[in-house]
PDB file of N, CA and C in Angstrom:
ATOM      1  N   MET A  28      -2.105  18.497  -7.286  1.00 71.00           N
ATOM      2  CA  MET A  28      -3.128  17.720  -6.486  1.00 71.00           C
ATOM      3  C   MET A  28      -1.488  16.019  -6.879  1.00 71.00           C
ATOM      4  N   GLU A  29      -1.685  15.640  -5.605  1.00 81.00           N
ATOM      5  CA  GLU A  29      -0.535  13.970  -5.508  1.00 81.00           C
ATOM      6  C   GLU A  29      -1.308  12.943  -5.630  1.00 81.00           C
ATOM      7  N   LYS A  30      -0.293  12.514  -6.832  1.00 92.00           N
ATOM      8  CA  LYS A  30      -0.278  11.399  -7.762  1.00 92.00           C
ATOM      9  C   LYS A  30      -0.294   9.864  -6.648  1.00 92.00           C
ATOM     10  N   ILE A  31      -1.555   9.396  -7.235  1.00 94.00           N
ATOM     11  CA  ILE A  31      -1.415   7.990  -6.454  1.00 94.00           C
ATOM     12  C   ILE A  31      -2.072   6.947  -7.477  1.00 94.00           C
ATOM     13  N   ILE A  32      -0.904   6.208  -7.045  1.00 96.00           N
ATOM     14  CA  ILE A  32      -1.328   4.646  -8.039  1.00 96.00           C
ATOM     15  C   ILE A  32      -1.485   3.741  -7.420  1.00 96.00           C
ATOM     16  N   LYS A  33      -2.269   2.924  -8.201  1.00 96.00           N
ATOM     17  CA  LYS A  33      -3.054   1.846  -7.440  1.00 96.00           C
ATOM     18  C   LYS A  33      -2.476   0.144  -8.159  1.00 96.00           C
ATOM     19  N   TYR A  34      -2.682  -0.456  -7.031  1.00 97.00           N
ATOM     20  CA  TYR A  34      -1.795  -1.809  -8.076  1.00 97.00           C
ATOM     21  C   TYR A  34      -3.046  -3.096  -7.022  1.00 97.00           C
ATOM     22  N   PRO A  35      -4.273  -3.348  -7.428  1.00 95.00           N
ATOM     23  CA  PRO A  35      -5.031  -3.906  -7.146  1.00 95.00           C
ATOM     24  C   PRO A  35      -4.980  -5.502  -7.012  1.00 95.00           C
ATOM     25  N   HIS A  36      -5.901  -6.312  -6.197  1.00 93.00           N
ATOM     26  CA  HIS A  36      -5.147  -7.512  -5.640  1.00 93.00           C
ATOM     27  C   HIS A  36      -6.258  -8.599  -6.439  1.00 93.00           C
ATOM     28  N   PRO A  37      -5.570  -9.236  -7.241  1.00 91.00           N
ATOM     29  CA  PRO A  37      -6.793  -9.828  -8.228  1.00 91.00           C
ATOM     30  C   PRO A  37      -7.734 -10.576  -7.745  1.00 91.00           C
ATOM     31  N   HIS A  38      -8.102 -10.697  -6.067  1.00 87.00           N
ATOM     32  CA  HIS A  38      -9.003 -11.046  -5.457  1.00 87.00           C
ATOM     33  C   HIS A  38     -10.397  -9.904  -5.096  1.00 87.00           C
ATOM     34  N   GLY A  39      -9.857  -8.875  -5.624  1.00 89.00           N
ATOM     35  CA  GLY A  39     -10.501  -7.748  -5.326  1.00 89.00           C
ATOM     36  C   GLY A  39     -10.738  -7.526  -4.037  1.00 89.00           C
ATOM     37  N   GLU A  40      -9.852  -7.795  -3.122  1.00 91.00           N
ATOM     38  CA  GLU A  40     -10.317  -7.859  -1.117  1.00 91.00           C
ATOM     39  C   GLU A  40      -9.293  -6.028  -0.920  1.00 91.00           C
ATOM     40  N   ILE A  41      -8.364  -6.221  -1.875  1.00 94.00           N
ATOM     41  CA  ILE A  41      -7.028  -4.803  -1.399  1.00 94.00           C
ATOM     42  C   ILE A  41      -5.979  -4.235  -2.012  1.00 94.00           C
ATOM     43  N   THR A  42      -6.164  -3.238  -2.596  1.00 95.00           N
ATOM     44  CA  THR A  42      -5.820  -2.258  -3.599  1.00 95.00           C
ATOM     45  C   THR A  42      -4.737  -1.545  -2.500  1.00 95.00           C
ATOM     46  N   VAL A  43      -2.957  -2.059  -3.376  1.00 97.00           N
ATOM     47  CA  VAL A  43      -2.378  -1.259  -2.414  1.00 97.00           C
ATOM     48  C   VAL A  43      -2.037   0.454  -3.309  1.00 97.00           C
ATOM     49  N   LEU A  44      -2.046   1.240  -2.384  1.00 95.00           N
ATOM     50  CA  LEU A  44      -1.815   2.542  -2.478  1.00 95.00           C
ATOM     51  C   LEU A  44      -0.245   3.032  -2.674  1.00 95.00           C
ATOM     52  N   TRP A  45       0.389   3.829  -3.771  1.00 96.00           N
ATOM     53  CA  TRP A  45       1.474   3.908  -4.157  1.00 96.00           C
ATOM     54  C   TRP A  45       1.527   5.698  -4.384  1.00 96.00           C
ATOM     55  N   LYS A  46       2.190   6.388  -3.203  1.00 95.00           N
ATOM     56  CA  LYS A  46       2.473   7.658  -3.715  1.00 95.00           C
ATOM     57  C   LYS A  46       3.838   8.501  -3.812  1.00 95.00           C
ATOM     58  N   PRO A  47       4.158   8.565  -5.238  1.00 95.00           N
ATOM     59  CA  PRO A  47       5.602   8.518  -5.026  1.00 95.00           C
ATOM     60  C   PRO A  47       6.616   9.355  -4.610  1.00 95.00           C
ATOM     61  N   GLU A  48       5.742  10.925  -4.526  1.00 93.00           N
ATOM     62  CA  GLU A  48       6.640  11.736  -4.338  1.00 93.00           C
ATOM     63  C   GLU A  48       6.732  11.198  -3.286  1.00 93.00           C
ATOM     64  N   LEU A  49       6.163  11.021  -1.891  1.00 92.00           N
ATOM     65  CA  LEU A  49       6.267  11.065  -1.211  1.00 92.00           C
ATOM     66  C   LEU A  49       7.439   9.588  -0.098  1.00 92.00           C
ATOM     67  N   CYS A  50       7.799   8.616  -1.279  1.00 94.00           N
ATOM     68  CA  CYS A  50       8.434   7.433  -0.939  1.00 94.00           C
ATOM     69  C   CYS A  50      10.034   8.234  -0.984  1.00 94.00           C
ATOM     70  N   ILE A  51      10.664   7.328   0.553  1.00 95.00           N
ATOM     71  CA  ILE A  51      12.076   7.894   0.464  1.00 95.00           C
ATOM     72  C   ILE A  51      12.932   6.960   0.021  1.00 95.00           C
ATOM     73  N   HIS A  52      12.350   5.823  -0.005  1.00 95.00           N
ATOM     74  CA  HIS A  52      13.468   4.562  -0.751  1.00 95.00           C
ATOM     75  C   HIS A  52      14.026   3.774   0.241  1.00 95.00           C
ATOM     76  N   ALA A  53      12.978   3.557   1.408  1.00 96.00           N
ATOM     77  CA  ALA A  53      14.090   3.104   2.473  1.00 96.00           C
ATOM     78  C   ALA A  53      13.991   1.920   2.799  1.00 96.00           C
ATOM     79  N   GLY A  54      13.378   1.289   1.746  1.00 96.00           N
ATOM     80  CA  GLY A  54      14.000  -0.171   1.560  1.00 96.00           C
ATOM     81  C   GLY A  54      12.615  -1.304   2.389  1.00 96.00           C
ATOM     82  N   VAL A  55      11.580  -0.718   3.101  1.00 96.00           N
ATOM     83  CA  VAL A  55      11.159  -1.880   4.505  1.00 96.00           C
ATOM     84  C   VAL A  55       9.734  -2.460   3.406  1.00 96.00           C
ATOM     85  N   CYS A  56       9.302  -1.773   2.234  1.00 97.00           N
ATOM     86  CA  CYS A  56       8.974  -2.620   2.106  1.00 97.00           C
ATOM     87  C   CYS A  56       9.179  -4.013   1.047  1.00 97.00           C
ATOM     88  N   VAL A  57      10.318  -3.103   1.049  1.00 98.00           N
ATOM     89  CA  VAL A  57      11.388  -4.876   0.169  1.00 98.00           C
ATOM     90  C   VAL A  57      11.658  -5.950   0.675  1.00 98.00           C
ATOM     91  N   LYS A  58      12.110  -5.535   2.438  1.00 98.00           N
ATOM     92  CA  LYS A  58      12.869  -6.267   2.707  1.00 98.00           C
ATOM     93  C   LYS A  58      11.386  -7.374   3.598  1.00 98.00           C
ATOM     94  N   MET A  59       9.965  -6.243   4.607  1.00 98.00           N
ATOM     95  CA  MET A  59       9.563  -7.185   4.245  1.00 98.00           C
ATOM     96  C   MET A  59       8.471  -8.159   3.614  1.00 98.00           C
ATOM     97  N   LEU A  60       8.532  -7.951   2.677  1.00 98.00           N
ATOM     98  CA  LEU A  60       7.760  -8.571   1.706  1.00 98.00           C
ATOM     99  C   LEU A  60       8.765  -8.437   0.295  1.00 98.00           C
ATOM    100  N   PRO A  61       9.381  -9.523   0.207  1.00 98.00           N
ATOM    101  CA  PRO A  61      10.391  -8.810  -1.533  1.00 98.00           C
ATOM    102  C   PRO A  61       9.845  -9.991  -2.852  1.00 98.00           C
ATOM    103  N   GLN A  62       8.386 -10.572  -2.149  1.00 98.00           N
ATOM    104  CA  GLN A  62       8.215 -11.684  -3.092  1.00 98.00           C
ATOM    105  C   GLN A  62       7.188 -10.519  -3.661  1.00 98.00           C
ATOM    106  N   VAL A  63       6.694  -9.674  -2.809  1.00 98.00           N
ATOM    107  CA  VAL A  63       5.115  -8.618  -3.759  1.00 98.00           C
ATOM    108  C   VAL A  63       5.999  -7.404  -3.916  1.00 98.00           C
ATOM    109  N   TYR A  64       7.300  -6.749  -3.578  1.00 98.00           N
ATOM    110  CA  TYR A  64       7.411  -4.873  -4.196  1.00 98.00           C
ATOM    111  C   TYR A  64       9.577  -6.216  -4.830  1.00 98.00           C
ATOM    112  N   LYS A  65       9.122  -5.425  -6.735  1.00 97.00           N
ATOM    113  CA  LYS A  65      10.444  -5.692  -6.152  1.00 97.00           C
ATOM    114  C   LYS A  65      10.639  -4.626  -7.444  1.00 97.00           C
ATOM    115  N   PRO A  66      11.308  -3.154  -7.015  1.00 95.00           N
ATOM    116  CA  PRO A  66      11.610  -1.947  -7.885  1.00 95.00           C
ATOM    117  C   PRO A  66      12.611  -2.170  -8.904  1.00 95.00           C
ATOM    118  N   LYS A  67      12.785  -3.385  -9.347  1.00 95.00           N
ATOM    119  CA  LYS A  67      13.396  -3.580 -10.780  1.00 95.00           C
ATOM    120  C   LYS A  67      12.932  -3.694 -11.613  1.00 95.00           C
ATOM    121  N   GLU A  68      11.716  -4.215 -11.361  1.00 96.00           N
ATOM    122  CA  GLU A  68      10.494  -4.586 -11.951  1.00 96.00           C
ATOM    123  C   GLU A  68       9.553  -3.821 -12.922  1.00 96.00           C
ATOM    124  N   ARG A  69       8.426  -3.843 -13.888  1.00 95.00           N
ATOM    125  CA  ARG A  69       7.814  -3.220 -13.817  1.00 95.00           C
ATOM    126  C   ARG A  69       6.477  -4.336 -14.274  1.00 95.00           C
ATOM    127  N   PRO A  70       5.724  -4.369 -13.313  1.00 94.00           N
ATOM    128  CA  PRO A  70       5.119  -4.082 -12.097  1.00 94.00           C
ATOM    129  C   PRO A  70       6.180  -3.971 -11.176  1.00 94.00           C
ATOM    130  N   TRP A  71       6.556  -2.990 -10.295  1.00 96.00           N
ATOM    131  CA  TRP A  71       7.301  -2.983  -9.342  1.00 96.00           C
ATOM    132  C   TRP A  71       6.049  -3.509  -7.793  1.00 96.00           C
ATOM    133  N   CYS A  72       5.108  -3.368  -8.237  1.00 97.00           N
ATOM    134  CA  CYS A  72       4.412  -3.993  -7.440  1.00 97.00           C
ATOM    135  C   CYS A  72       3.196  -5.118  -7.534  1.00 97.00           C
ATOM    136  N   ASN A  73       3.304  -5.863  -6.820  1.00 97.00           N
ATOM    137  CA  ASN A  73       2.678  -7.205  -7.363  1.00 97.00           C
ATOM    138  C   ASN A  73       1.975  -7.818  -5.500  1.00 97.00           C
ATOM    139  N   PRO A  74       0.492  -7.223  -5.260  1.00 97.00           N
ATOM    140  CA  PRO A  74      -0.239  -7.465  -3.815  1.00 97.00           C
ATOM    141  C   PRO A  74      -0.460  -8.686  -4.348  1.00 97.00           C
ATOM    142  N   GLU A  75      -0.451  -9.794  -5.160  1.00 97.00           N
ATOM    143  CA  GLU A  75      -1.090 -11.141  -4.887  1.00 97.00           C
ATOM    144  C   GLU A  75       0.267 -11.944  -4.528  1.00 97.00           C
ATOM    145  N   ASN A  76       1.251 -11.256  -4.003  1.00 98.00           N
ATOM    146  CA  ASN A  76       2.081 -12.805  -4.186  1.00 98.00           C
ATOM    147  C   ASN A  76       2.245 -12.769  -2.018  1.00 98.00           C
ATOM    148  N   ALA A  77       1.507 -12.127  -1.857  1.00 97.00           N
ATOM    149  CA  ALA A  77       0.959 -11.626  -0.458  1.00 97.00           C
ATOM    150  C   ALA A  77      -0.550 -11.820   0.284  1.00 97.00           C
ATOM    151  N   SER A  78      -0.464 -12.426   1.264  1.00 95.00           N
ATOM    152  CA  SER A  78      -2.027 -12.780   2.310  1.00 95.00           C
ATOM    153  C   SER A  78      -2.224 -10.576   2.151  1.00 95.00           C
ATOM    154  N   VAL A  79      -3.664 -10.678   2.919  1.00 93.00           N
ATOM    155  CA  VAL A  79      -4.326  -8.800   2.958  1.00 93.00           C
ATOM    156  C   VAL A  79      -3.503  -8.985   4.338  1.00 93.00           C
ATOM    157  N   GLU A  80      -3.176  -9.651   5.500  1.00 94.00           N
ATOM    158  CA  GLU A  80      -2.805  -9.645   6.545  1.00 94.00           C
ATOM    159  C   GLU A  80      -1.664  -8.751   6.182  1.00 94.00           C
ATOM    160  N   GLU A  81      -0.703  -9.808   5.439  1.00 97.00           N
ATOM    161  CA  GLU A  81       0.804  -9.139   5.176  1.00 97.00           C
ATOM    162  C   GLU A  81       0.924  -8.241   4.411  1.00 97.00           C
ATOM    163  N   LEU A  82      -0.186  -7.744   3.781  1.00 96.00           N
ATOM    164  CA  LEU A  82       0.129  -6.655   2.322  1.00 96.00           C
ATOM    165  C   LEU A  82      -0.192  -5.416   4.217  1.00 96.00           C
ATOM    166  N   ILE A  83      -1.485  -5.656   5.034  1.00 94.00           N
ATOM    167  CA  ILE A  83      -1.701  -4.381   5.611  1.00 94.00           C
ATOM    168  C   ILE A  83      -0.929  -4.338   6.755  1.00 94.00           C
ATOM    169  N   ASN A  84       0.211  -5.504   7.170  1.00 95.00           N
ATOM    170  CA  ASN A  84       1.354  -5.452   8.498  1.00 95.00           C
ATOM    171  C   ASN A  84       2.535  -4.486   7.426  1.00 95.00           C
ATOM    172  N   GLN A  85       2.848  -4.592   6.845  1.00 97.00           N
ATOM    173  CA  GLN A  85       3.821  -4.079   5.567  1.00 97.00           C
ATOM    174  C   GLN A  85       3.523  -2.651   5.317  1.00 97.00           C
ATOM    175  N   ILE A  86       2.256  -2.172   5.186  1.00 95.00           N
ATOM    176  CA  ILE A  86       1.811  -0.844   4.472  1.00 95.00           C
ATOM    177  C   ILE A  86       1.864  -0.370   5.795  1.00 95.00           C
ATOM    178  N   LYS A  87       1.215  -0.741   7.262  1.00 93.00           N
ATOM    179  CA  LYS A  87       1.482   0.269   7.808  1.00 93.00           C
ATOM    180  C   LYS A  87       3.020   0.765   8.653  1.00 93.00           C
ATOM    181  N   LYS A  88       4.023  -0.471   8.583  1.00 94.00           N
ATOM    182  CA  LYS A  88       5.222   0.057   7.940  1.00 94.00           C
ATOM    183  C   LYS A  88       6.000   0.822   7.625  1.00 94.00           C
ATOM    184  N   CYS A  89       5.556   1.138   7.005  1.00 94.00           N
ATOM    185  CA  CYS A  89       6.107   2.465   6.104  1.00 94.00           C
ATOM    186  C   CYS A  89       7.139   3.964   6.612  1.00 94.00           C
ATOM    187  N   PRO A  90       7.731   4.103   6.128  1.00 93.00           N
ATOM    188  CA  PRO A  90       8.704   5.022   7.263  1.00 93.00           C
ATOM    189  C   PRO A  90       7.812   6.041   6.579  1.00 93.00           C
ATOM    190  N   SER A  91       7.561   6.557   5.875  1.00 91.00           N
ATOM    191  CA  SER A  91       6.716   8.073   4.399  1.00 91.00           C
ATOM    192  C   SER A  91       5.517   8.042   4.486  1.00 91.00           C
ATOM    193  N   GLY A  92       4.801   7.235   4.952  1.00 90.00           N
ATOM    194  CA  GLY A  92       4.161   7.119   3.722  1.00 90.00           C
ATOM    195  C   GLY A  92       3.539   6.866   2.876  1.00 90.00           C
ATOM    196  N   ALA A  93       4.394   6.432   2.466  1.00 94.00           N
ATOM    197  CA  ALA A  93       3.873   6.808   0.758  1.00 94.00           C
ATOM    198  C   ALA A  93       3.197   5.693   0.381  1.00 94.00           C
ATOM    199  N   LEU A  94       3.008   4.043   1.119  1.00 95.00           N
ATOM    200  CA  LEU A  94       2.147   2.943   0.716  1.00 95.00           C
ATOM    201  C   LEU A  94       1.229   3.511   1.232  1.00 95.00           C
ATOM    202  N   GLY A  95      -0.518   2.959   0.898  1.00 93.00           N
ATOM    203  CA  GLY A  95      -1.045   2.906   1.770  1.00 93.00           C
ATOM    204  C   GLY A  95      -2.428   1.686   1.146  1.00 93.00           C
ATOM    205  N   TYR A  96      -3.452   1.516   0.981  1.00 93.00           N
ATOM    206  CA  TYR A  96      -4.454   0.930   1.232  1.00 93.00           C
ATOM    207  C   TYR A  96      -5.827   1.440   1.008  1.00 93.00           C
ATOM    208  N   GLU A  97      -6.528   0.928   0.403  1.00 92.00           N
ATOM    209  CA  GLU A  97      -8.104   0.311  -0.167  1.00 92.00           C
ATOM    210  C   GLU A  97      -8.689  -1.387   0.268  1.00 92.00           C
ATOM    211  N   LEU A  98      -9.568  -1.498   1.602  1.00 89.00           N
ATOM    212  CA  LEU A  98     -10.375  -2.481   1.825  1.00 89.00           C
ATOM    213  C   LEU A  98     -11.379  -2.929   1.532  1.00 89.00           C
ATOM    214  N   LYS A  99     -11.358  -3.575   0.645  1.00 84.00           N
ATOM    215  CA  LYS A  99     -13.284  -3.715   0.560  1.00 84.00           C
ATOM    216  C   LYS A  99     -13.436  -4.623   1.496  1.00 84.00           C
ATOM    217  N   ARG A 100     -14.344  -4.706   2.552  1.00 74.00           N
ATOM    218  CA  ARG A 100     -15.218  -4.641   3.964  1.00 74.00           C
ATOM    219  C   ARG A 100     -15.821  -5.438   2.991  1.00 74.00           C
ATOM    220  N   PRO A 101     -16.826  -7.093   3.925  1.00 72.00           N
ATOM    221  CA  PRO A 101     -17.612  -7.466   3.513  1.00 72.00           C
ATOM    222  C   PRO A 101     -18.974  -7.094   3.384  1.00 72.00           C
ATOM    223  N   ASP A 102     -18.961  -5.796   4.304  1.00 71.00           N
ATOM    224  CA  ASP A 102     -20.826  -5.238   4.056  1.00 71.00           C
ATOM    225  C   ASP A 102     -20.446  -3.980   2.583  1.00 71.00           C
ATOM    226  N   ASN A 103     -19.269  -4.297   2.056  1.00 67.00           N
ATOM    227  CA  ASN A 103     -18.799  -3.403   0.578  1.00 67.00           C
ATOM    228  C   ASN A 103     -19.449  -1.822   0.921  1.00 67.00           C
ATOM    229  N   GLN A 104     -18.616  -1.764   1.908  1.00 68.00           N
ATOM    230  CA  GLN A 104     -18.324  -0.565   2.496  1.00 68.00           C
ATOM    231  C   GLN A 104     -16.171  -0.646   1.927  1.00 68.00           C
ATOM    232  N   MET A 105     -15.762   0.503   1.761  1.00 70.00           N
ATOM    233  CA  MET A 105     -15.009   0.289   1.422  1.00 70.00           C
ATOM    234  C   MET A 105     -14.044   1.549   2.676  1.00 70.00           C
ATOM    235  N   GLU A 106     -12.229   1.164   3.178  1.00 71.00           N
ATOM    236  CA  GLU A 106     -11.738   1.323   4.010  1.00 71.00           C
ATOM    237  C   GLU A 106     -10.774   1.933   3.289  1.00 71.00           C
ATOM    238  N   ILE A 107      -9.936   2.893   3.346  1.00 73.00           N
ATOM    239  CA  ILE A 107      -9.064   3.333   2.563  1.00 73.00           C
ATOM    240  C   ILE A 107      -8.308   4.640   3.655  1.00 73.00           C
ATOM    241  N   GLN A 108      -6.827   3.513   3.779  1.00 72.00           N
ATOM    242  CA  GLN A 108      -6.155   4.096   4.829  1.00 72.00           C
ATOM    243  C   GLN A 108      -4.278   4.744   4.212  1.00 72.00           C
ATOM    244  N   LEU A 109      -4.988   5.781   4.156  1.00 71.00           N
ATOM    245  CA  LEU A 109      -3.142   6.960   3.553  1.00 71.00           C
ATOM    246  C   LEU A 109      -2.534   7.569   4.339  1.00 71.00           C
ATOM    247  N   ARG A 110      -1.215   7.713   5.096  1.00 64.00           N
ATOM    248  CA  ARG A 110      -0.850   8.214   5.948  1.00 64.00           C
ATOM    249  C   ARG A 110      -0.028   9.329   5.124  1.00 64.00           C
ATOM    250  N   ASP A 111       0.053  10.446   5.760  1.00 55.00           N
ATOM    251  CA  ASP A 111       1.088  11.529   4.939  1.00 55.00           C
ATOM    252  C   ASP A 111       2.429  11.163   5.849  1.00 55.00           C
ATOM    253  N   TYR A 112       4.018  12.243   5.716  1.00 49.00           N
ATOM    254  CA  TYR A 112       4.726  11.608   6.088  1.00 49.00           C
ATOM    255  C   TYR A 112       5.013  11.458   7.473  1.00 49.00           C
ATOM    256  N   PHE A 113       3.929  12.368   8.490  1.00 50.00           N
ATOM    257  CA  PHE A 113       4.294  12.436   9.702  1.00 50.00           C
ATOM    258  C   PHE A 113       3.159  11.780  10.804  1.00 50.00           C
ATOM    259  N   ASP A 114       2.723  10.850   9.697  1.00 53.00           N
ATOM    260  CA  ASP A 114       2.112   9.456  10.471  1.00 53.00           C
ATOM    261  C   ASP A 114       0.304  10.027  10.698  1.00 53.00           C
ATOM    262  N   ARG A 115       0.258  10.706  10.259  1.00 51.00           N
ATOM    263  CA  ARG A 115      -1.259  11.070  10.461  1.00 51.00           C
ATOM    264  C   ARG A 115      -2.003  10.237   8.987  1.00 51.00           C
ATOM    265  N   ILE A 116      -3.051   9.686   9.958  1.00 53.00           N
ATOM    266  CA  ILE A 116      -3.808   9.462   8.612  1.00 53.00           C
ATOM    267  C   ILE A 116      -4.340  10.347   8.134  1.00 53.00           C
ATOM    268  N   ALA A 117      -4.723  10.484   6.725  1.00 49.00           N
ATOM    269  CA  ALA A 117      -5.556  11.779   5.997  1.00 49.00           C
ATOM    270  C   ALA A 117      -6.500  11.336   5.424  1.00 49.00           C
ATOM    271  N   ILE A 118      -6.904   9.800   5.311  1.00 49.00           N
ATOM    272  CA  ILE A 118      -8.681   9.069   4.578  1.00 49.00           C
ATOM    273  C   ILE A 118      -8.542   8.198   5.571  1.00 49.00           C
ATOM    274  N   ARG A 119      -9.877   7.952   6.602  1.00 48.00           N
ATOM    275  CA  ARG A 119     -10.445   6.402   6.332  1.00 48.00           C
ATOM    276  C   ARG A 119     -12.162   6.403   5.798  1.00 48.00           C
ATOM    277  N   VAL A 120     -12.389   5.610   5.469  1.00 48.00           N
ATOM    278  CA  VAL A 120     -13.860   5.751   5.222  1.00 48.00           C
ATOM    279  C   VAL A 120     -14.128   4.671   5.981  1.00 48.00           C
TER     280      VAL A 120
END
């Protein structure tokens, strides 16, 4: 089973998902949102340092698909977006 690490935003609206086995360490996340992604610190992902829109925009640009998100919508439905290495949407609820 694929390992997924969750980094929830303190407001509860979005959770960043990271699949370490897929990560190719291209650094796109760090370059786009250095205030969020700090690979030399623990925890290395701090979603509270960006808006939901900034996080979604950055996650969609992850070249390996290692980053995804869970988004709690106003109607209490949950949207989950994970991509695989070939840019296919793996889960969307």
